Tab-separated table of N, CA and C in Angstrom:
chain	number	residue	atom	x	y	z
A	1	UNK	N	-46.518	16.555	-32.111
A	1	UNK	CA	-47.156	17.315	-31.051
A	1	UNK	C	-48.209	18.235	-31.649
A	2	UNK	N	-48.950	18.123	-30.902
A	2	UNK	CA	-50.175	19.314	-31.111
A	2	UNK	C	-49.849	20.717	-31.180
A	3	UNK	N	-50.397	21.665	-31.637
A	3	UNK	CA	-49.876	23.291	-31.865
A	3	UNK	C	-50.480	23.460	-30.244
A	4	UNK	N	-50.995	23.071	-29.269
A	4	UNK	CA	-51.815	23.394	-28.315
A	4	UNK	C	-50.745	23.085	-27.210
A	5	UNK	N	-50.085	21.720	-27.068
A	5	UNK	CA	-49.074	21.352	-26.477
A	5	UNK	C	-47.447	21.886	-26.810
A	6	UNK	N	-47.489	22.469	-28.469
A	6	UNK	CA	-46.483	23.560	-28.408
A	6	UNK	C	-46.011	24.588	-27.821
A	7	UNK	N	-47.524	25.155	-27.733
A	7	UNK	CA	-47.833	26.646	-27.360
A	7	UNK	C	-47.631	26.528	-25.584
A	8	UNK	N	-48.033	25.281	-25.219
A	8	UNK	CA	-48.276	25.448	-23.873
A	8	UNK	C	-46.834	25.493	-23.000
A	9	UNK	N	-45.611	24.350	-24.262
A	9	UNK	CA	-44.544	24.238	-23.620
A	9	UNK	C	-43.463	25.666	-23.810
A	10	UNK	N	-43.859	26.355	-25.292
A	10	UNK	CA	-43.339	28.050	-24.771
A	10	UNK	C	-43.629	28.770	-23.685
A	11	UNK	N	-44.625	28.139	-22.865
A	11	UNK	CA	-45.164	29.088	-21.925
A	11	UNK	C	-44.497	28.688	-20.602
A	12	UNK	N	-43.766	27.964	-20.161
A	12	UNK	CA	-43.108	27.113	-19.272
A	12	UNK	C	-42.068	27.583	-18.557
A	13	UNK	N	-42.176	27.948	-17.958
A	13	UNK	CA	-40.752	28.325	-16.985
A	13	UNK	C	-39.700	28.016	-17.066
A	14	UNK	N	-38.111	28.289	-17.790
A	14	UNK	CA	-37.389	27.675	-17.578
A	14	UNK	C	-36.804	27.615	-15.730
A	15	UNK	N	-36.421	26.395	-15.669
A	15	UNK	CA	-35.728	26.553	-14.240
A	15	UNK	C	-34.360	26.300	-13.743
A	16	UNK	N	-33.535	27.646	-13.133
A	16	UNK	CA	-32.154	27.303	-13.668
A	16	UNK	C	-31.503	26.435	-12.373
A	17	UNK	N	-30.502	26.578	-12.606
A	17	UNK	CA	-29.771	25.699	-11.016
A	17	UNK	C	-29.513	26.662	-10.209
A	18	UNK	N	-29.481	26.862	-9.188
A	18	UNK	CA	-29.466	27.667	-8.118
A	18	UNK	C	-27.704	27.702	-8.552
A	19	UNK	N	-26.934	28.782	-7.611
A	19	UNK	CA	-25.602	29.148	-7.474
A	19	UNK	C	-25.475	28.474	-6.027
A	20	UNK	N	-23.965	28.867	-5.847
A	20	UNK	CA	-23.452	28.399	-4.594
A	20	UNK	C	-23.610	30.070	-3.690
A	21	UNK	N	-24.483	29.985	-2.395
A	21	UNK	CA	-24.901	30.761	-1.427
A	21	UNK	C	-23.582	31.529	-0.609
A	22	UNK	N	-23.880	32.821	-0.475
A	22	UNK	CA	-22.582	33.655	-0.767
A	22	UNK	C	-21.367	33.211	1.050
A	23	UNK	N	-22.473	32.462	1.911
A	23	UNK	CA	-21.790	32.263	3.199
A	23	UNK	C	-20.938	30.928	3.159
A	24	UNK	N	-21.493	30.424	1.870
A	24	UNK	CA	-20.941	28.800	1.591
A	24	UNK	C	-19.597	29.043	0.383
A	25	UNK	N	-19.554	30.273	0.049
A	25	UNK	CA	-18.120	30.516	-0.918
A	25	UNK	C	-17.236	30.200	-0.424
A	26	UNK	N	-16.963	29.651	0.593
A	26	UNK	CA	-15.324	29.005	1.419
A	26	UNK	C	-15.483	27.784	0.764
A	27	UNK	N	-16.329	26.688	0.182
A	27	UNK	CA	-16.239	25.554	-0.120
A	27	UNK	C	-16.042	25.435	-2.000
A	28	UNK	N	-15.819	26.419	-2.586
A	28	UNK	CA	-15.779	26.265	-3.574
A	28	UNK	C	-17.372	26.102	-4.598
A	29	UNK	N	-17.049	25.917	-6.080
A	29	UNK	CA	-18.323	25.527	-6.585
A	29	UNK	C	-19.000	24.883	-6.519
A	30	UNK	N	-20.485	25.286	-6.485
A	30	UNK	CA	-21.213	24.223	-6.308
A	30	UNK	C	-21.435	23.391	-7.541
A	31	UNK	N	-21.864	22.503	-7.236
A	31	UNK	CA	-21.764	21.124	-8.229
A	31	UNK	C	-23.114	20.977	-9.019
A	32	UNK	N	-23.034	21.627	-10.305
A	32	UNK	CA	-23.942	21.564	-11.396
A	32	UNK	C	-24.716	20.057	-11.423
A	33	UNK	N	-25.915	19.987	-12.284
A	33	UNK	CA	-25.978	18.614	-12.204
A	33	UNK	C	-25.429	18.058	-13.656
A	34	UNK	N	-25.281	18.837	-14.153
A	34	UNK	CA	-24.273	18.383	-15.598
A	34	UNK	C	-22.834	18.090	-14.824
A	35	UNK	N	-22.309	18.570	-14.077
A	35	UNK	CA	-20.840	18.208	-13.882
A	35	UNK	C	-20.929	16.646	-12.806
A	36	UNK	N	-22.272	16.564	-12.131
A	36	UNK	CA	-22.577	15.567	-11.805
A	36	UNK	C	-22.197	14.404	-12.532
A	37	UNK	N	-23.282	14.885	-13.892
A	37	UNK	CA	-23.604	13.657	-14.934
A	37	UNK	C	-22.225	13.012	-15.516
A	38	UNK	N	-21.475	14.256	-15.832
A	38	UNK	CA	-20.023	13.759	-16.348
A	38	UNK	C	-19.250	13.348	-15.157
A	39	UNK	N	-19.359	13.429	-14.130
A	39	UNK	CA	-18.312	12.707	-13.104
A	39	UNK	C	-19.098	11.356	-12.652
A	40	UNK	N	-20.308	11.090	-12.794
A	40	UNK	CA	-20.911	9.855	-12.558
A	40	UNK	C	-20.203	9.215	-14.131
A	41	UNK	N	-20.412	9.649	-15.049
A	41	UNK	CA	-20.185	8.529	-16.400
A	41	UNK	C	-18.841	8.488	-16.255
A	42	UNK	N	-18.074	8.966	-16.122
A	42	UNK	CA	-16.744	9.022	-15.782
A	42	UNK	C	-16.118	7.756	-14.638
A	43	UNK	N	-16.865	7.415	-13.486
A	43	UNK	CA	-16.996	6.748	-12.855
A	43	UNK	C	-17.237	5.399	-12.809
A	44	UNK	N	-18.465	5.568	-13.943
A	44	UNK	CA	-19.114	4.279	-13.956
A	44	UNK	C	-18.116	3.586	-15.500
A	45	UNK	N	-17.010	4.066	-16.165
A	45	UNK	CA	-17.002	4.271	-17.369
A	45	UNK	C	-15.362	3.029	-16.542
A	46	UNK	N	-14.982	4.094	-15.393
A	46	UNK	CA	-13.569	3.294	-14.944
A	46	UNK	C	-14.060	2.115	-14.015
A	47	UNK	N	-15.430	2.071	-13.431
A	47	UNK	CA	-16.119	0.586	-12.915
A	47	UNK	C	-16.057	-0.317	-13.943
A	48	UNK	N	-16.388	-0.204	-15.144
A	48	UNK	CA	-16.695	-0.934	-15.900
A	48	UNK	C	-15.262	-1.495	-16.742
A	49	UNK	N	-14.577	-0.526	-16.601
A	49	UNK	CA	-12.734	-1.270	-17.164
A	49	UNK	C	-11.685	-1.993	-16.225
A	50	UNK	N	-12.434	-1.272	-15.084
A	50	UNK	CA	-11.686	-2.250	-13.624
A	50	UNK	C	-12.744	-3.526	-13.681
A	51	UNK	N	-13.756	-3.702	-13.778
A	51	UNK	CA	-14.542	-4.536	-13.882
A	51	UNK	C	-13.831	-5.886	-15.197
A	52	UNK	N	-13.806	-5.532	-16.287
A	52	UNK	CA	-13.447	-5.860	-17.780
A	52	UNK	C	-11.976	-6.275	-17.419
A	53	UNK	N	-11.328	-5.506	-16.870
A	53	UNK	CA	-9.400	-6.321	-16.459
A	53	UNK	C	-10.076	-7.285	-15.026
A	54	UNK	N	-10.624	-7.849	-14.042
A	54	UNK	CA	-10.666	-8.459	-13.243
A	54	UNK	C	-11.461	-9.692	-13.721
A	55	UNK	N	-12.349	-9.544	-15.335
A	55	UNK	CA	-12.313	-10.527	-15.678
A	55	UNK	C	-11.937	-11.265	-16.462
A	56	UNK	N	-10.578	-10.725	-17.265
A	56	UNK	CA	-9.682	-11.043	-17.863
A	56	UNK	C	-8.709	-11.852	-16.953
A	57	UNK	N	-8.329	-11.440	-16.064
A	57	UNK	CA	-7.433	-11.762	-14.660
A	57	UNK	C	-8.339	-13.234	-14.679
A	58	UNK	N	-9.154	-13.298	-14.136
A	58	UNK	CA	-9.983	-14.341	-13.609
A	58	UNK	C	-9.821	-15.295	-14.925
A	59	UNK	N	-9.705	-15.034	-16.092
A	59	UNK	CA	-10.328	-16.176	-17.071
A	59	UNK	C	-8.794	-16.724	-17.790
A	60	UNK	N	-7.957	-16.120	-17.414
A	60	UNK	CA	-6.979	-15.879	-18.287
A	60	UNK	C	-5.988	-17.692	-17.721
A	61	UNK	N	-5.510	-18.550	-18.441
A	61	UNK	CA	-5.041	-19.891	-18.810
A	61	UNK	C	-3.866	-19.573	-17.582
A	62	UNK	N	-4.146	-20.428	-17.113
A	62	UNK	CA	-2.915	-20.395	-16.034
A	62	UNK	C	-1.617	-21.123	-16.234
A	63	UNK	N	-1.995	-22.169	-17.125
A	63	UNK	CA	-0.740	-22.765	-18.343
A	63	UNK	C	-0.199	-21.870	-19.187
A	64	UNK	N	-0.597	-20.910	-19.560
A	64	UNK	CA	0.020	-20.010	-20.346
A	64	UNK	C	1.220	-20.152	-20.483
A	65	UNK	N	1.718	-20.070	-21.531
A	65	UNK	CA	3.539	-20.493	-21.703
A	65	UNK	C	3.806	-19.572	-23.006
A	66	UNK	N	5.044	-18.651	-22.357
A	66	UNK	CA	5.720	-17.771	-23.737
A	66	UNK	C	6.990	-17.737	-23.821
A	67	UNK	N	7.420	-18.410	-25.079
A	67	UNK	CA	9.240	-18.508	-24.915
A	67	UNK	C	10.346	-17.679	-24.507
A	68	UNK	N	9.357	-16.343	-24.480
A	68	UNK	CA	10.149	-15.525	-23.567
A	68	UNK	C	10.386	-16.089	-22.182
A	69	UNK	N	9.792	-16.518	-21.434
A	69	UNK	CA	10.194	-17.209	-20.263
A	69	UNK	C	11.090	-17.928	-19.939
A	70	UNK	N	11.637	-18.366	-20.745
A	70	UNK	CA	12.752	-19.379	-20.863
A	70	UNK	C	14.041	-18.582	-20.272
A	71	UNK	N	14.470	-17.758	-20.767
A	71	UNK	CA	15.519	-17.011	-20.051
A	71	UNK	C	15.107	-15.205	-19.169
A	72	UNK	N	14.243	-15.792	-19.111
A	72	UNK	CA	14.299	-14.537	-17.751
A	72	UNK	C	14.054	-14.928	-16.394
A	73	UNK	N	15.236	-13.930	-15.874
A	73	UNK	CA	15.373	-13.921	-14.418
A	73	UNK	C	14.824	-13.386	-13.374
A	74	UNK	N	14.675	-14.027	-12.519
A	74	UNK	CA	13.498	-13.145	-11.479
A	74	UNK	C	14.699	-13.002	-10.522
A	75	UNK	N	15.156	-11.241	-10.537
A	75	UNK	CA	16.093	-10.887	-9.462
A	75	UNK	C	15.879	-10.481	-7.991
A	76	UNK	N	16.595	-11.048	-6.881
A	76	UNK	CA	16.988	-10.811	-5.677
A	76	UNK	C	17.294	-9.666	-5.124
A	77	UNK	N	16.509	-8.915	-4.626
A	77	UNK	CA	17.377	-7.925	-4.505
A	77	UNK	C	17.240	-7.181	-2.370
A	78	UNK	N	16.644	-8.440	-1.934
A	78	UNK	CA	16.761	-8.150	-0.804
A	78	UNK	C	17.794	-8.326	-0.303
A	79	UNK	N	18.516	-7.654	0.628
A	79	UNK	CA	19.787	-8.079	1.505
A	79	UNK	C	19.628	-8.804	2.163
A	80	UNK	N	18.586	-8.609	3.142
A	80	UNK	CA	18.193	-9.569	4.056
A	80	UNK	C	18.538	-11.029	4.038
A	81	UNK	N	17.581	-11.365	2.623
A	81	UNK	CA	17.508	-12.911	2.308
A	81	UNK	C	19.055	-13.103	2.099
A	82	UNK	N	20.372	-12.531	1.956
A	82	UNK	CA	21.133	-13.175	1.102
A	82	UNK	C	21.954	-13.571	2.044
A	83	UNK	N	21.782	-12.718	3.692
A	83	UNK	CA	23.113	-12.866	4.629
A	83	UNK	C	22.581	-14.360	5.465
A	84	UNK	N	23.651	-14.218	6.126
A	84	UNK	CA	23.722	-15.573	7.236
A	84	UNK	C	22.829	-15.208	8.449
A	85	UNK	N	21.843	-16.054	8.774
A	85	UNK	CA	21.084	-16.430	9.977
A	85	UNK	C	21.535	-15.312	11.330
A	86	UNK	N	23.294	-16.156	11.409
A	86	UNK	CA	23.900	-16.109	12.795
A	86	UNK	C	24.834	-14.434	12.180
A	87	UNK	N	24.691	-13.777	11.409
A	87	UNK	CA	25.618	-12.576	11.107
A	87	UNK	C	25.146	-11.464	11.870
A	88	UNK	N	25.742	-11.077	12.633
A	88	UNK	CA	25.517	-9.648	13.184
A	88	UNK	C	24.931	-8.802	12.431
A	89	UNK	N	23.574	-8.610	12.021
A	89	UNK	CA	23.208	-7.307	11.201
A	89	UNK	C	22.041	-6.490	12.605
A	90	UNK	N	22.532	-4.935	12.365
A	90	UNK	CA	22.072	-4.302	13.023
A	90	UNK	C	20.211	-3.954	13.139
A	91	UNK	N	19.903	-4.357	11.517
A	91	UNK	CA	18.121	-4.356	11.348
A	91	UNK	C	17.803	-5.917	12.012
A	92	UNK	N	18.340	-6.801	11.950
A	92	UNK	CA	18.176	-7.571	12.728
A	92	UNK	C	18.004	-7.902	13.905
A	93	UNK	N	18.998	-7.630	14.380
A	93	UNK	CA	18.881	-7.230	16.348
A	93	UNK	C	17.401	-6.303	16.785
A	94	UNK	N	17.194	-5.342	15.667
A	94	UNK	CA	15.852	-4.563	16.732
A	94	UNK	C	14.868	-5.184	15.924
A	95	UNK	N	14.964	-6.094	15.073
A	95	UNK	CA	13.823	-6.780	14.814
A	95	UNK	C	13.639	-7.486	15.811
A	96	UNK	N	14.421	-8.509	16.135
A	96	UNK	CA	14.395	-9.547	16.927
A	96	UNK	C	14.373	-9.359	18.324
A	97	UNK	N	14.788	-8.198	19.123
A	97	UNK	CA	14.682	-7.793	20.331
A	97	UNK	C	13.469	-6.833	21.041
A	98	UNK	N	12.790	-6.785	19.556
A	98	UNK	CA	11.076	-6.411	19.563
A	98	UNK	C	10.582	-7.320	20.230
A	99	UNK	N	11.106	-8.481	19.665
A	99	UNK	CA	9.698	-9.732	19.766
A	99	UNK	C	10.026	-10.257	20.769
A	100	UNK	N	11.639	-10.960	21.082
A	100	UNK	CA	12.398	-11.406	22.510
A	100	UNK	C	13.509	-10.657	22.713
A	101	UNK	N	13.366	-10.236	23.628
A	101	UNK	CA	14.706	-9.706	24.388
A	101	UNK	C	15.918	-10.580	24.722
A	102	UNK	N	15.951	-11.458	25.566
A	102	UNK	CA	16.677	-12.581	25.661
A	102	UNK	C	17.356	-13.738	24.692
A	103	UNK	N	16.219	-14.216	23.976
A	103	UNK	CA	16.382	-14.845	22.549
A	103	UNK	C	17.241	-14.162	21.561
A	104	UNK	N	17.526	-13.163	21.421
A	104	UNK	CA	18.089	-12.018	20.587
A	104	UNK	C	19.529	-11.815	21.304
A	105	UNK	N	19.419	-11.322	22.270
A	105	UNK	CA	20.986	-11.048	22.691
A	105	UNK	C	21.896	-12.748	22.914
A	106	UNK	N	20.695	-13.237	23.050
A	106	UNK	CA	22.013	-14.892	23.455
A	106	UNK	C	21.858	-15.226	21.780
A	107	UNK	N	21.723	-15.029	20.554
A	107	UNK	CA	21.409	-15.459	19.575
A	107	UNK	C	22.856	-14.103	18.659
A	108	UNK	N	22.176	-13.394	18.978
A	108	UNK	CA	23.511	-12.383	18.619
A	108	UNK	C	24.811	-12.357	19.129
A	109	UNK	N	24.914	-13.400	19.797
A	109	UNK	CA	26.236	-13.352	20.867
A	109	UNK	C	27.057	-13.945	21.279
A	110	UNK	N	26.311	-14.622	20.190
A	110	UNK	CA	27.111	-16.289	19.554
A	110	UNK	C	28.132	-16.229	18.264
A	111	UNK	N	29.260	-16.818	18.151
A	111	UNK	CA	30.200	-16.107	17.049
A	111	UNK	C	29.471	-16.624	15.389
A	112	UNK	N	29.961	-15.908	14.158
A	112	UNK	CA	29.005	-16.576	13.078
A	112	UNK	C	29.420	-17.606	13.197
A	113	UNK	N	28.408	-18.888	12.755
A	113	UNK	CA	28.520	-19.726	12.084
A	113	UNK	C	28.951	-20.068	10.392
A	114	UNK	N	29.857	-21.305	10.441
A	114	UNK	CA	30.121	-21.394	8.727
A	114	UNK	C	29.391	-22.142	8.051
A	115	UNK	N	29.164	-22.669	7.110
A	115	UNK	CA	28.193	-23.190	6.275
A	115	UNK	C	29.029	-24.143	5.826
């Protein structure tokens, strides 16, 4: 730089950020543009790793095979699935008497069935 364009940029105004306006103090601080900058890179930083796992997801061998698999169990643990059709269960009835009224009480009112 020139001593001319030195001199000229000492002469320069700094310009600061305004504050938050004393009727607007119910909303908290106002938002610097540095705290901007770090909550945008911050942002764009977790776009880009959610981005990076969805294309891992996407590329990843769907044959994949690990001998751990061999003995593990994928457990049950709904009740629902485990009872009988025709068993009197009480989440049942107001499920089913949501959808039919009629269908439900002649269906519940029938003795269990055995298998």
């Amino acid at each position: 730089m020139s001593s001319f364009a030195k001199a000229a940029k000492a002469q320069r105004k700094s310009h600061k950020e305004r504050s938050q306006p004393q009727n607007r103090a119910r909303f908290g601080l106002l938002e610097k543009g540095k705290d901007w900058k770090l909550r945008r890179d911050d942002f764009k930083d977790k776009q880009k790793h959610i981005k990076g796992l969805a294309t891992r997801a996407r590329d990843r061998n769907q044959d994949e095979f690990y001998h751990g698999m061999i003995n593990a169990k994928t457990k049950v643990c709904d009740s629902d699935a485990l009872q009988l059709p025709f068993e009197h269960n009480h989440r049942g009835v107001g499920r089913y008497s949501k959808s039919d009224d009629g269908r439900a009480s002649a269906l519940y009112s029938r003795p269990a069935q055995s298998l």
